[in-house]
mmCIF file of C-alpha atoms in Angstrom:
data_model
loop_
_atom_site.group_PDB
_atom_site.id
_atom_site.type_symbol
_atom_site.label_atom_id
_atom_site.label_comp_id
_atom_site.label_asym_id
_atom_site.label_seq_id
_atom_site.Cartn_x
_atom_site.Cartn_y
_atom_site.Cartn_z
ATOM 1 C CA MET A 965 75.487 -14.750 12.179
ATOM 2 C CA LYS A 966 72.525 -12.926 13.701
ATOM 3 C CA ALA A 967 69.015 -14.095 12.902
ATOM 4 C CA VAL A 968 65.584 -13.063 14.154
ATOM 5 C CA ARG A 969 63.515 -16.132 14.981
ATOM 6 C CA ILE A 970 59.977 -17.089 15.900
ATOM 7 C CA VAL A 971 60.605 -19.245 18.955
ATOM 8 C CA ASN A 972 57.030 -19.255 20.273
ATOM 9 C CA VAL A 973 54.073 -18.217 18.149
ATOM 10 C CA ASN A 974 52.538 -14.824 18.835
ATOM 11 C CA GLU A 975 55.410 -13.816 21.103
ATOM 12 C CA PRO A 976 58.159 -11.277 20.339
ATOM 13 C CA LEU A 977 60.759 -12.574 17.903
ATOM 14 C CA GLN A 978 64.182 -13.301 19.357
ATOM 15 C CA ILE A 979 67.596 -12.352 18.007
ATOM 16 C CA GLN A 980 69.860 -15.392 18.104
ATOM 17 C CA GLU A 981 73.471 -16.088 17.170
ATOM 18 C CA LEU A 982 73.566 -19.014 14.733
ATOM 19 C CA GLN A 983 76.372 -20.797 12.956
ATOM 20 C CA THR A 984 76.610 -19.615 9.343
ATOM 21 C CA ALA A 985 76.238 -22.653 7.097
ATOM 22 C CA LYS A 986 78.950 -23.714 4.649
ATOM 23 C CA PRO A 987 77.524 -24.369 1.182
ATOM 24 C CA LYS A 988 77.945 -27.786 -0.425
ATOM 25 C CA GLY A 989 77.230 -28.991 -3.935
ATOM 26 C CA SER A 990 74.874 -26.568 -5.686
ATOM 27 C CA GLN A 991 74.107 -24.562 -2.508
ATOM 28 C CA ILE A 992 74.831 -20.838 -2.183
ATOM 29 C CA ILE A 993 75.079 -18.549 0.846
ATOM 30 C CA ILE A 994 73.535 -15.117 0.286
ATOM 31 C CA LYS A 995 74.399 -12.101 2.410
ATOM 32 C CA VAL A 996 70.984 -10.547 2.965
ATOM 33 C CA GLN A 997 70.648 -6.879 2.138
ATOM 34 C CA SER A 998 66.848 -6.651 2.177
ATOM 35 C CA SER A 999 64.055 -8.929 3.352
ATOM 36 C CA GLY A 1000 60.472 -7.891 2.665
ATOM 37 C CA VAL A 1001 57.834 -7.944 5.404
ATOM 38 C CA CYS A 1002 54.832 -9.903 4.121
ATOM 39 C CA HIS A 1003 51.391 -10.762 5.530
ATOM 40 C CA SER A 1004 52.398 -14.425 5.239
ATOM 41 C CA ASP A 1005 55.087 -13.652 7.840
ATOM 42 C CA VAL A 1006 52.332 -12.399 10.143
ATOM 43 C CA HIS A 1007 50.342 -15.622 9.729
ATOM 44 C CA VAL A 1008 53.425 -17.752 10.430
ATOM 45 C CA TRP A 1009 54.186 -15.601 13.471
ATOM 46 C CA GLU A 1010 50.611 -15.909 14.762
ATOM 47 C CA GLY A 1011 50.716 -19.649 14.179
ATOM 48 C CA TYR A 1012 47.415 -20.069 12.353
ATOM 49 C CA TYR A 1013 45.130 -19.147 9.483
ATOM 50 C CA GLU A 1014 41.398 -18.601 9.898
ATOM 51 C CA GLY A 1015 39.218 -21.430 8.630
ATOM 52 C CA ILE A 1016 35.515 -22.190 8.428
ATOM 53 C CA GLY A 1017 33.416 -21.062 11.375
ATOM 54 C CA GLY A 1018 36.326 -19.289 13.047
ATOM 55 C CA GLN A 1019 38.303 -22.517 13.225
ATOM 56 C CA GLN A 1020 42.047 -21.984 13.526
ATOM 57 C CA LEU A 1021 44.116 -23.841 10.930
ATOM 58 C CA LYS A 1022 47.466 -24.234 12.675
ATOM 59 C CA THR A 1023 50.650 -23.612 10.744
ATOM 60 C CA THR A 1024 52.203 -26.666 12.427
ATOM 61 C CA ASP A 1025 49.499 -28.817 10.800
ATOM 62 C CA ARG A 1026 50.781 -27.541 7.449
ATOM 63 C CA GLY A 1027 54.312 -28.668 8.298
ATOM 64 C CA VAL A 1028 55.768 -25.435 9.727
ATOM 65 C CA LYS A 1029 58.278 -26.079 12.499
ATOM 66 C CA TYR A 1030 59.560 -23.671 15.153
ATOM 67 C CA PRO A 1031 61.987 -22.085 15.971
ATOM 68 C CA LEU A 1032 61.945 -20.527 12.501
ATOM 69 C CA THR A 1033 63.651 -17.598 10.812
ATOM 70 C CA PRO A 1034 60.889 -15.995 8.707
ATOM 71 C CA GLY A 1035 61.318 -13.883 5.585
ATOM 72 C CA HIS A 1036 60.816 -15.081 2.006
ATOM 73 C CA GLU A 1037 61.336 -11.842 0.040
ATOM 74 C CA ILE A 1038 65.118 -11.818 -0.113
ATOM 75 C CA ALA A 1039 67.595 -9.713 -2.060
ATOM 76 C CA GLY A 1040 71.327 -9.774 -1.380
ATOM 77 C CA ILE A 1041 74.779 -10.596 -2.691
ATOM 78 C CA VAL A 1042 76.485 -13.941 -3.253
ATOM 79 C CA ASP A 1043 78.769 -14.650 -0.289
ATOM 80 C CA SER A 1044 80.004 -18.213 -0.823
ATOM 81 C CA LEU A 1045 79.309 -21.045 -3.246
ATOM 82 C CA GLY A 1046 79.234 -24.833 -3.268
ATOM 83 C CA GLU A 1047 81.638 -26.665 -5.550
ATOM 84 C CA GLN A 1048 78.922 -27.494 -8.134
ATOM 85 C CA VAL A 1049 77.615 -23.938 -8.601
ATOM 86 C CA GLU A 1050 77.770 -22.614 -12.160
ATOM 87 C CA GLY A 1051 77.109 -19.157 -13.602
ATOM 88 C CA PHE A 1052 77.425 -17.207 -10.335
ATOM 89 C CA SER A 1053 80.363 -15.627 -8.569
ATOM 90 C CA ASN A 1054 81.056 -13.840 -5.291
ATOM 91 C CA ASN A 1055 79.541 -10.380 -4.736
ATOM 92 C CA GLU A 1056 76.943 -10.685 -7.507
ATOM 93 C CA LYS A 1057 73.632 -9.030 -6.670
ATOM 94 C CA VAL A 1058 70.714 -11.467 -6.729
ATOM 95 C CA LEU A 1059 67.058 -12.008 -5.911
ATOM 96 C CA VAL A 1060 66.061 -15.292 -4.273
ATOM 97 C CA TYR A 1061 63.144 -17.381 -5.546
ATOM 98 C CA PRO A 1062 61.840 -18.774 -2.227
ATOM 99 C CA TRP A 1063 59.034 -21.110 -3.433
ATOM 100 C CA ILE A 1064 61.078 -24.276 -3.370
ATOM 101 C CA GLY A 1065 59.486 -27.672 -3.966
ATOM 102 C CA ASP A 1066 60.609 -31.259 -3.535
ATOM 103 C CA GLY A 1067 61.437 -31.471 -7.254
ATOM 104 C CA THR A 1068 59.493 -34.689 -7.844
ATOM 105 C CA CYS A 1069 55.756 -33.894 -7.692
ATOM 106 C CA PRO A 1070 53.705 -33.222 -10.874
ATOM 107 C CA ALA A 1071 53.831 -29.437 -10.320
ATOM 108 C CA CYS A 1072 57.610 -29.372 -9.833
ATOM 109 C CA ARG A 1073 58.116 -31.428 -12.987
ATOM 110 C CA ILE A 1074 56.503 -28.716 -15.110
ATOM 111 C CA GLY A 1075 58.300 -25.837 -13.390
ATOM 112 C CA GLU A 1076 55.558 -24.839 -10.936
ATOM 113 C CA GLU A 1077 57.421 -25.442 -7.676
ATOM 114 C CA ASN A 1078 55.261 -22.807 -5.987
ATOM 115 C CA LEU A 1079 52.407 -25.355 -6.165
ATOM 116 C CA CYS A 1080 54.452 -28.320 -4.898
ATOM 117 C CA ASP A 1081 52.638 -31.021 -2.901
ATOM 118 C CA LYS A 1082 55.452 -30.984 -0.306
ATOM 119 C CA PRO A 1083 56.752 -27.389 -0.287
ATOM 120 C CA ARG A 1084 60.076 -26.411 1.248
ATOM 121 C CA SER A 1085 59.720 -22.650 0.916
ATOM 122 C CA LEU A 1086 62.283 -20.379 2.562
ATOM 123 C CA GLY A 1087 60.953 -18.405 5.518
ATOM 124 C CA ILE A 1088 58.007 -20.782 5.944
ATOM 125 C CA TYR A 1089 59.306 -24.352 6.003
ATOM 126 C CA ASN A 1090 63.028 -23.537 6.089
ATOM 127 C CA ASP A 1091 64.916 -20.601 7.596
ATOM 128 C CA GLY A 1092 64.541 -17.393 5.596
ATOM 129 C CA GLY A 1093 65.774 -13.860 5.249
ATOM 130 C CA TYR A 1094 65.279 -12.178 8.631
ATOM 131 C CA ALA A 1095 68.977 -12.828 9.128
ATOM 132 C CA GLU A 1096 72.413 -11.669 8.046
ATOM 133 C CA TYR A 1097 72.844 -14.715 5.792
ATOM 134 C CA VAL A 1098 70.537 -17.287 4.200
ATOM 135 C CA LEU A 1099 71.288 -20.700 2.719
ATOM 136 C CA VAL A 1100 69.715 -21.231 -0.717
ATOM 137 C CA PRO A 1101 69.597 -24.960 -1.608
ATOM 138 C CA SER A 1102 70.502 -24.466 -5.278
ATOM 139 C CA TYR A 1103 71.777 -21.701 -7.534
ATOM 140 C CA LYS A 1104 68.802 -22.366 -9.839
ATOM 141 C CA TYR A 1105 66.666 -20.406 -7.330
ATOM 142 C CA LEU A 1106 68.598 -17.163 -7.912
ATOM 143 C CA VAL A 1107 67.896 -14.389 -10.411
ATOM 144 C CA LYS A 1108 70.615 -11.827 -11.116
ATOM 145 C CA ILE A 1109 69.431 -8.239 -10.649
ATOM 146 C CA GLY A 1110 72.642 -6.322 -11.247
ATOM 147 C CA ASP A 1111 73.935 -3.228 -9.491
ATOM 148 C CA GLU A 1112 71.418 -1.021 -11.311
ATOM 149 C CA MET A 1113 68.531 -2.468 -9.272
ATOM 150 C CA ASP A 1114 67.993 -1.438 -5.651
ATOM 151 C CA SER A 1115 67.845 -4.289 -3.130
ATOM 152 C CA ASP A 1116 64.993 -2.779 -1.096
ATOM 153 C CA THR A 1117 62.672 -2.379 -4.072
ATOM 154 C CA SER A 1118 63.782 -5.697 -5.594
ATOM 155 C CA ALA A 1119 63.141 -7.906 -2.541
ATOM 156 C CA PRO A 1120 59.308 -7.701 -2.643
ATOM 157 C CA LEU A 1121 59.338 -8.812 -6.283
ATOM 158 C CA SER A 1122 59.814 -12.427 -5.160
ATOM 159 C CA CYS A 1123 56.431 -12.521 -3.391
ATOM 160 C CA ALA A 1124 54.348 -9.356 -3.620
ATOM 161 C CA GLY A 1125 55.401 -8.703 -7.193
ATOM 162 C CA LEU A 1126 55.385 -12.355 -8.235
ATOM 163 C CA THR A 1127 51.969 -12.944 -6.690
ATOM 164 C CA ALA A 1128 50.551 -9.882 -8.429
ATOM 165 C CA TYR A 1129 52.096 -10.967 -11.732
ATOM 166 C CA GLY A 1130 50.640 -14.466 -11.389
ATOM 167 C CA VAL A 1131 47.221 -13.032 -10.560
ATOM 168 C CA VAL A 1132 47.164 -10.741 -13.590
ATOM 169 C CA LYS A 1133 48.065 -13.744 -15.734
ATOM 170 C CA ASN A 1134 45.363 -15.926 -14.139
ATOM 171 C CA ALA A 1135 42.731 -13.205 -14.554
ATOM 172 C CA ASN A 1136 43.459 -13.207 -18.315
ATOM 173 C CA LEU A 1137 42.428 -9.565 -18.618
ATOM 174 C CA ARG A 1138 41.715 -8.003 -21.993
ATOM 175 C CA PRO A 1139 41.741 -4.366 -23.088
ATOM 176 C CA ASP A 1140 38.628 -2.522 -21.902
ATOM 177 C CA ASP A 1141 37.766 -5.163 -19.287
ATOM 178 C CA ASN A 1142 36.575 -3.742 -15.969
ATOM 179 C CA VAL A 1143 38.627 -5.235 -13.147
ATOM 180 C CA VAL A 1144 38.097 -4.567 -9.436
ATOM 181 C CA ILE A 1145 41.224 -4.892 -7.297
ATOM 182 C CA VAL A 1146 40.280 -5.391 -3.647
ATOM 183 C CA GLY A 1147 42.972 -4.351 -1.179
ATOM 184 C CA THR A 1148 45.529 -1.705 -2.095
ATOM 185 C CA GLY A 1149 48.480 -2.689 0.064
ATOM 186 C CA GLY A 1150 51.808 -3.779 -1.388
ATOM 187 C CA LEU A 1151 50.362 -6.594 -3.524
ATOM 188 C CA GLY A 1152 47.379 -4.604 -4.722
ATOM 189 C CA LEU A 1153 49.564 -1.708 -5.818
ATOM 190 C CA MET A 1154 51.804 -4.094 -7.749
ATOM 191 C CA ALA A 1155 48.768 -5.611 -9.468
ATOM 192 C CA ILE A 1156 47.499 -2.161 -10.422
ATOM 193 C CA GLN A 1157 50.844 -1.293 -12.013
ATOM 194 C CA LEU A 1158 50.999 -4.572 -13.910
ATOM 195 C CA ALA A 1159 47.378 -4.567 -15.045
ATOM 196 C CA LYS A 1160 47.770 -0.998 -16.272
ATOM 197 C CA ALA A 1161 50.997 -1.719 -18.112
ATOM 198 C CA VAL A 1162 50.299 -5.068 -19.759
ATOM 199 C CA THR A 1163 46.512 -5.473 -20.122
ATOM 200 C CA GLY A 1164 44.846 -2.146 -20.896
ATOM 201 C CA ALA A 1165 42.021 -3.004 -18.501
ATOM 202 C CA ARG A 1166 40.009 -0.350 -16.666
ATOM 203 C CA ILE A 1167 41.026 -0.610 -13.009
ATOM 204 C CA ILE A 1168 38.668 0.000 -10.091
ATOM 205 C CA ALA A 1169 40.617 -0.027 -6.811
ATOM 206 C CA MET A 1170 38.684 -0.875 -3.650
ATOM 207 C CA ASP A 1171 39.786 -0.492 -0.022
ATOM 208 C CA ILE A 1172 38.600 0.936 3.299
ATOM 209 C CA ASP A 1173 41.571 3.291 3.689
ATOM 210 C CA ASP A 1174 41.477 6.641 1.852
ATOM 211 C CA GLY A 1175 45.256 7.031 2.128
ATOM 212 C CA LYS A 1176 45.901 3.710 0.399
ATOM 213 C CA LEU A 1177 43.311 4.506 -2.241
ATOM 214 C CA GLU A 1178 44.997 7.797 -3.068
ATOM 215 C CA VAL A 1179 48.287 5.943 -3.572
ATOM 216 C CA ALA A 1180 46.428 3.444 -5.775
ATOM 217 C CA LYS A 1181 45.240 6.293 -7.945
ATOM 218 C CA THR A 1182 48.770 7.600 -8.427
ATOM 219 C CA GLU A 1183 49.884 4.061 -9.388
ATOM 220 C CA GLY A 1184 47.341 3.754 -12.184
ATOM 221 C CA ALA A 1185 43.882 3.001 -10.810
ATOM 222 C CA ASN A 1186 41.237 4.650 -12.993
ATOM 223 C CA ILE A 1187 38.629 4.801 -10.220
ATOM 224 C CA ILE A 1188 38.757 4.340 -6.439
ATOM 225 C CA VAL A 1189 35.975 3.085 -4.178
ATOM 226 C CA ASN A 1190 36.015 3.199 -0.374
ATOM 227 C CA SER A 1191 33.869 0.190 0.522
ATOM 228 C CA ARG A 1192 33.513 1.382 4.111
ATOM 229 C CA LYS A 1193 31.975 4.704 3.064
ATOM 230 C CA GLU A 1194 30.191 3.640 -0.143
ATOM 231 C CA ASP A 1195 27.796 0.907 -1.233
ATOM 232 C CA ALA A 1196 30.398 -1.048 -3.186
ATOM 233 C CA PRO A 1197 28.053 -3.205 -5.338
ATOM 234 C CA LYS A 1198 25.979 -0.146 -6.261
ATOM 235 C CA ALA A 1199 29.100 1.868 -7.120
ATOM 236 C CA VAL A 1200 30.565 -0.884 -9.336
ATOM 237 C CA MET A 1201 27.247 -1.438 -11.115
ATOM 238 C CA GLU A 1202 26.988 2.277 -11.864
ATOM 239 C CA LEU A 1203 30.537 2.268 -13.223
ATOM 240 C CA THR A 1204 29.901 -0.733 -15.506
ATOM 241 C CA ASN A 1205 26.516 0.131 -17.069
ATOM 242 C CA LYS A 1206 24.824 -2.172 -14.542
ATOM 243 C CA LEU A 1207 26.632 -5.208 -15.961
ATOM 244 C CA GLY A 1208 29.242 -5.767 -13.256
ATOM 245 C CA ALA A 1209 32.989 -6.334 -13.403
ATOM 246 C CA ASP A 1210 34.686 -8.710 -15.842
ATOM 247 C CA ALA A 1211 37.080 -9.749 -13.073
ATOM 248 C CA VAL A 1212 37.580 -9.198 -9.361
ATOM 249 C CA ILE A 1213 40.989 -9.803 -7.786
ATOM 250 C CA ASP A 1214 40.818 -10.030 -3.982
ATOM 251 C CA PHE A 1215 44.089 -9.492 -2.122
ATOM 252 C CA VAL A 1216 42.294 -9.698 1.231
ATOM 253 C CA ASN A 1217 40.227 -12.873 0.728
ATOM 254 C CA ALA A 1218 38.231 -12.684 3.944
ATOM 255 C CA SER A 1219 34.615 -13.765 4.366
ATOM 256 C CA LYS A 1220 33.280 -10.227 4.212
ATOM 257 C CA THR A 1221 35.271 -9.117 1.173
ATOM 258 C CA VAL A 1222 34.481 -12.225 -0.887
ATOM 259 C CA GLU A 1223 30.798 -11.945 -0.026
ATOM 260 C CA THR A 1224 30.924 -8.460 -1.554
ATOM 261 C CA ASP A 1225 33.018 -9.696 -4.499
ATOM 262 C CA MET A 1226 30.244 -12.062 -5.563
ATOM 263 C CA GLN A 1227 27.887 -9.093 -5.923
ATOM 264 C CA LEU A 1228 30.269 -7.271 -8.280
ATOM 265 C CA LEU A 1229 30.509 -9.908 -11.022
ATOM 266 C CA ARG A 1230 28.967 -9.803 -14.466
ATOM 267 C CA LYS A 1231 28.128 -12.936 -16.435
ATOM 268 C CA ARG A 1232 31.227 -14.946 -17.398
ATOM 269 C CA ALA A 1233 33.297 -13.043 -14.831
ATOM 270 C CA LYS A 1234 36.320 -14.357 -12.963
ATOM 271 C CA LEU A 1235 36.903 -14.041 -9.211
ATOM 272 C CA VAL A 1236 40.557 -14.541 -8.320
ATOM 273 C CA LEU A 1237 41.283 -15.112 -4.612
ATOM 274 C CA VAL A 1238 44.774 -14.301 -3.361
ATOM 275 C CA GLY A 1239 44.914 -13.132 0.274
ATOM 276 C CA LEU A 1240 45.148 -15.461 3.260
ATOM 277 C CA PHE A 1241 42.894 -13.760 5.816
ATOM 278 C CA GLY A 1242 40.524 -16.711 5.424
ATOM 279 C CA GLY A 1243 37.084 -17.582 6.698
ATOM 280 C CA GLU A 1244 34.184 -19.095 4.793
ATOM 281 C CA LEU A 1245 31.820 -18.280 1.931
ATOM 282 C CA ARG A 1246 28.206 -19.193 1.191
ATOM 283 C CA LEU A 1247 27.540 -19.623 -2.528
ATOM 284 C CA ASN A 1248 24.379 -19.483 -4.588
ATOM 285 C CA LEU A 1249 25.144 -22.705 -6.428
ATOM 286 C CA VAL A 1250 22.587 -22.105 -9.186
ATOM 287 C CA ALA A 1251 24.305 -18.815 -10.072
ATOM 288 C CA MET A 1252 27.651 -20.520 -10.652
ATOM 289 C CA PRO A 1253 26.567 -22.374 -13.830
ATOM 290 C CA THR A 1254 23.820 -20.014 -14.997
ATOM 291 C CA ARG A 1255 26.126 -16.989 -14.867
ATOM 292 C CA ALA A 1256 29.220 -19.038 -15.797
ATOM 293 C CA TYR A 1257 31.419 -17.630 -13.034
ATOM 294 C CA LYS A 1258 35.011 -18.804 -12.673
ATOM 295 C CA LEU A 1259 36.362 -19.028 -9.104
ATOM 296 C CA ILE A 1260 40.187 -19.144 -9.150
ATOM 297 C CA GLY A 1261 42.821 -19.469 -6.437
ATOM 298 C CA SER A 1262 46.203 -17.933 -7.236
ATOM 299 C CA TYR A 1263 49.410 -18.555 -5.264
ATOM 300 C CA THR A 1264 52.654 -16.721 -6.134
ATOM 301 C CA GLY A 1265 54.234 -17.797 -9.453
ATOM 302 C CA SER A 1266 56.952 -19.848 -11.136
ATOM 303 C CA ILE A 1267 60.611 -18.950 -11.346
ATOM 304 C CA LEU A 1268 60.078 -18.204 -15.040
ATOM 305 C CA ASP A 1269 57.436 -15.664 -13.985
ATOM 306 C CA LEU A 1270 60.001 -14.102 -11.639
ATOM 307 C CA VAL A 1271 62.564 -13.821 -14.451
ATOM 308 C CA GLU A 1272 59.948 -12.060 -16.605
ATOM 309 C CA LEU A 1273 58.970 -9.791 -13.708
ATOM 310 C CA VAL A 1274 62.574 -8.779 -12.995
ATOM 311 C CA SER A 1275 62.890 -7.836 -16.660
ATOM 312 C CA LEU A 1276 59.802 -5.619 -16.364
ATOM 313 C CA ALA A 1277 61.178 -4.035 -13.174
ATOM 314 C CA ARG A 1278 64.557 -3.405 -14.802
ATOM 315 C CA ARG A 1279 62.763 -1.468 -17.556
ATOM 316 C CA GLY A 1280 60.745 0.555 -15.031
ATOM 317 C CA VAL A 1281 57.380 -1.003 -15.926
ATOM 318 C CA VAL A 1282 56.738 -2.042 -12.319
ATOM 319 C CA GLY A 1283 58.348 -1.175 -8.993
ATOM 320 C CA SER A 1284 57.857 -1.731 -5.281
ATOM 321 C CA ILE A 1285 56.784 1.181 -3.096
ATOM 322 C CA ILE A 1286 58.926 0.965 0.050
ATOM 323 C CA SER A 1287 57.387 2.959 2.865
ATOM 324 C CA ASN A 1288 59.134 1.512 5.940
ATOM 325 C CA ARG A 1289 62.617 0.198 6.673
ATOM 326 C CA PHE A 1290 63.515 -1.782 9.811
ATOM 327 C CA LYS A 1291 66.582 -3.264 11.506
ATOM 328 C CA LEU A 1292 66.706 -6.863 12.703
ATOM 329 C CA ASP A 1293 65.827 -5.897 16.267
ATOM 330 C CA GLN A 1294 62.692 -4.145 14.971
ATOM 331 C CA ALA A 1295 61.219 -7.259 13.336
ATOM 332 C CA THR A 1296 58.438 -7.680 15.904
ATOM 333 C CA MET A 1297 57.452 -4.034 15.473
ATOM 334 C CA ALA A 1298 57.425 -4.512 11.697
ATOM 335 C CA LEU A 1299 55.008 -7.452 11.954
ATOM 336 C CA GLU A 1300 52.795 -5.594 14.426
ATOM 337 C CA MET A 1301 52.633 -2.523 12.177
ATOM 338 C CA LEU A 1302 51.740 -4.644 9.157
ATOM 339 C CA LYS A 1303 49.075 -6.509 11.119
ATOM 340 C CA GLU A 1304 47.532 -3.207 12.218
ATOM 341 C CA GLY A 1305 47.511 -1.803 8.677
ATOM 342 C CA LYS A 1306 50.090 0.890 9.444
ATOM 343 C CA ILE A 1307 52.396 0.140 6.516
ATOM 344 C CA LEU A 1308 51.446 1.810 3.249
ATOM 345 C CA GLY A 1309 53.119 -0.027 0.389
ATOM 346 C CA ARG A 1310 55.838 -2.395 1.579
ATOM 347 C CA GLY A 1311 58.174 -2.675 4.546
ATOM 348 C CA VAL A 1312 61.672 -4.219 4.415
ATOM 349 C CA ILE A 1313 64.142 -5.404 6.997
ATOM 350 C CA ASN A 1314 67.782 -4.446 6.391
ATOM 351 C CA PRO A 1315 70.042 -6.816 8.394
#
C-alpha cells in the first residue's frame, strides 16, 4: 500500500510503499476513503509544541516515534477482519475512533481512553490515515456510518467534531448564557453548530479573519468580533451589560488569546482551553477564588461521545464544512496551507 510518512520532522512528507498488514484477533483493516487534516498533524510534523518561555516541547519526549504515518480523522470501508471480529462485515462504511488507550489505566477503565496515561492514538503514536489502508487494533474502535453519510464530511467528526462536542459538554452551557468561541476554523465552526443546536446559548464568535467570521455567522453565531480590528474586552463587555461572558471556549489556546480570554469573563465563568498552540499565562491568583473562575482543559472525547455525535450528524444537526480536498502526494501542501491559515473549514486527504 501507499502511505505518506513523516520521516524527518519539518521536512516534506514522503510517499512510501509499505506492506499492508493482515488483521489478527479483533483487528480490522480499513480502506481509507477520507483522512482529515488537523492542526495536531501540523504539530506532529513540526516535531514540537510551544511551552513556557518559548521552550520547545518535543513530540519525541511525549512518546512519538518517526517515521510515522499521520492522520487521525479516518473514514473508510471495512477491507478485512481478524477471526475474533463480531458485528462488522466487509465493505461496511465506518468512522474510526483514533483515541486508543492501553486499556488498563483509571481513565480507560471508565471509558475515557482519550485521557489514557499511556496513549496509543492512531496518527500520533501509531500509523494513521494518510495512507490507502490503516490497521485498527480492535473493532470496538469503529462506528458504523452507513452509505447515507459522506466519508469526507464524516472523517472530521472523530477529532474536530468530537473535540467540539466534548468542549460544549465541559462548558455546561445553559440557555441564555453568553459564550465566546475563540477561533472559527474547523473546530470552532463545529462548536458553534453544536452550541446553537443543543444549548440555546448566545454565541459570540471571535477571530482575526473576516472571512472565517462570516462563515461563523452563517453557521449560527449570533455576533462576530474581529479581535484584530476591535477592542475585544470592550466589545464583549458592551454585549453582556458589562458583566462579561458566562463561558469562553478557546480553540487557539496561545498566550495572547488566553490573556484576552481572562478579560472577558464574568463572575463564576468558565474558561475552556482546547487548542495546542501553547505558550504561557500569567494569572491574577486573587481573582481566581474571589471571582470563582473555573479553568478547564478539554481533550477530544470518549467513544460514547462519538456515537452520540454521529447520531446528531446523521440527523443533520451538525456537519463538517469541507473546503479543501487533497491527494496523498499533496499532504505536505495540505499541512503548509493549514499552518498558514489558508484552509477555511476543514481539509481532507482522499487516498
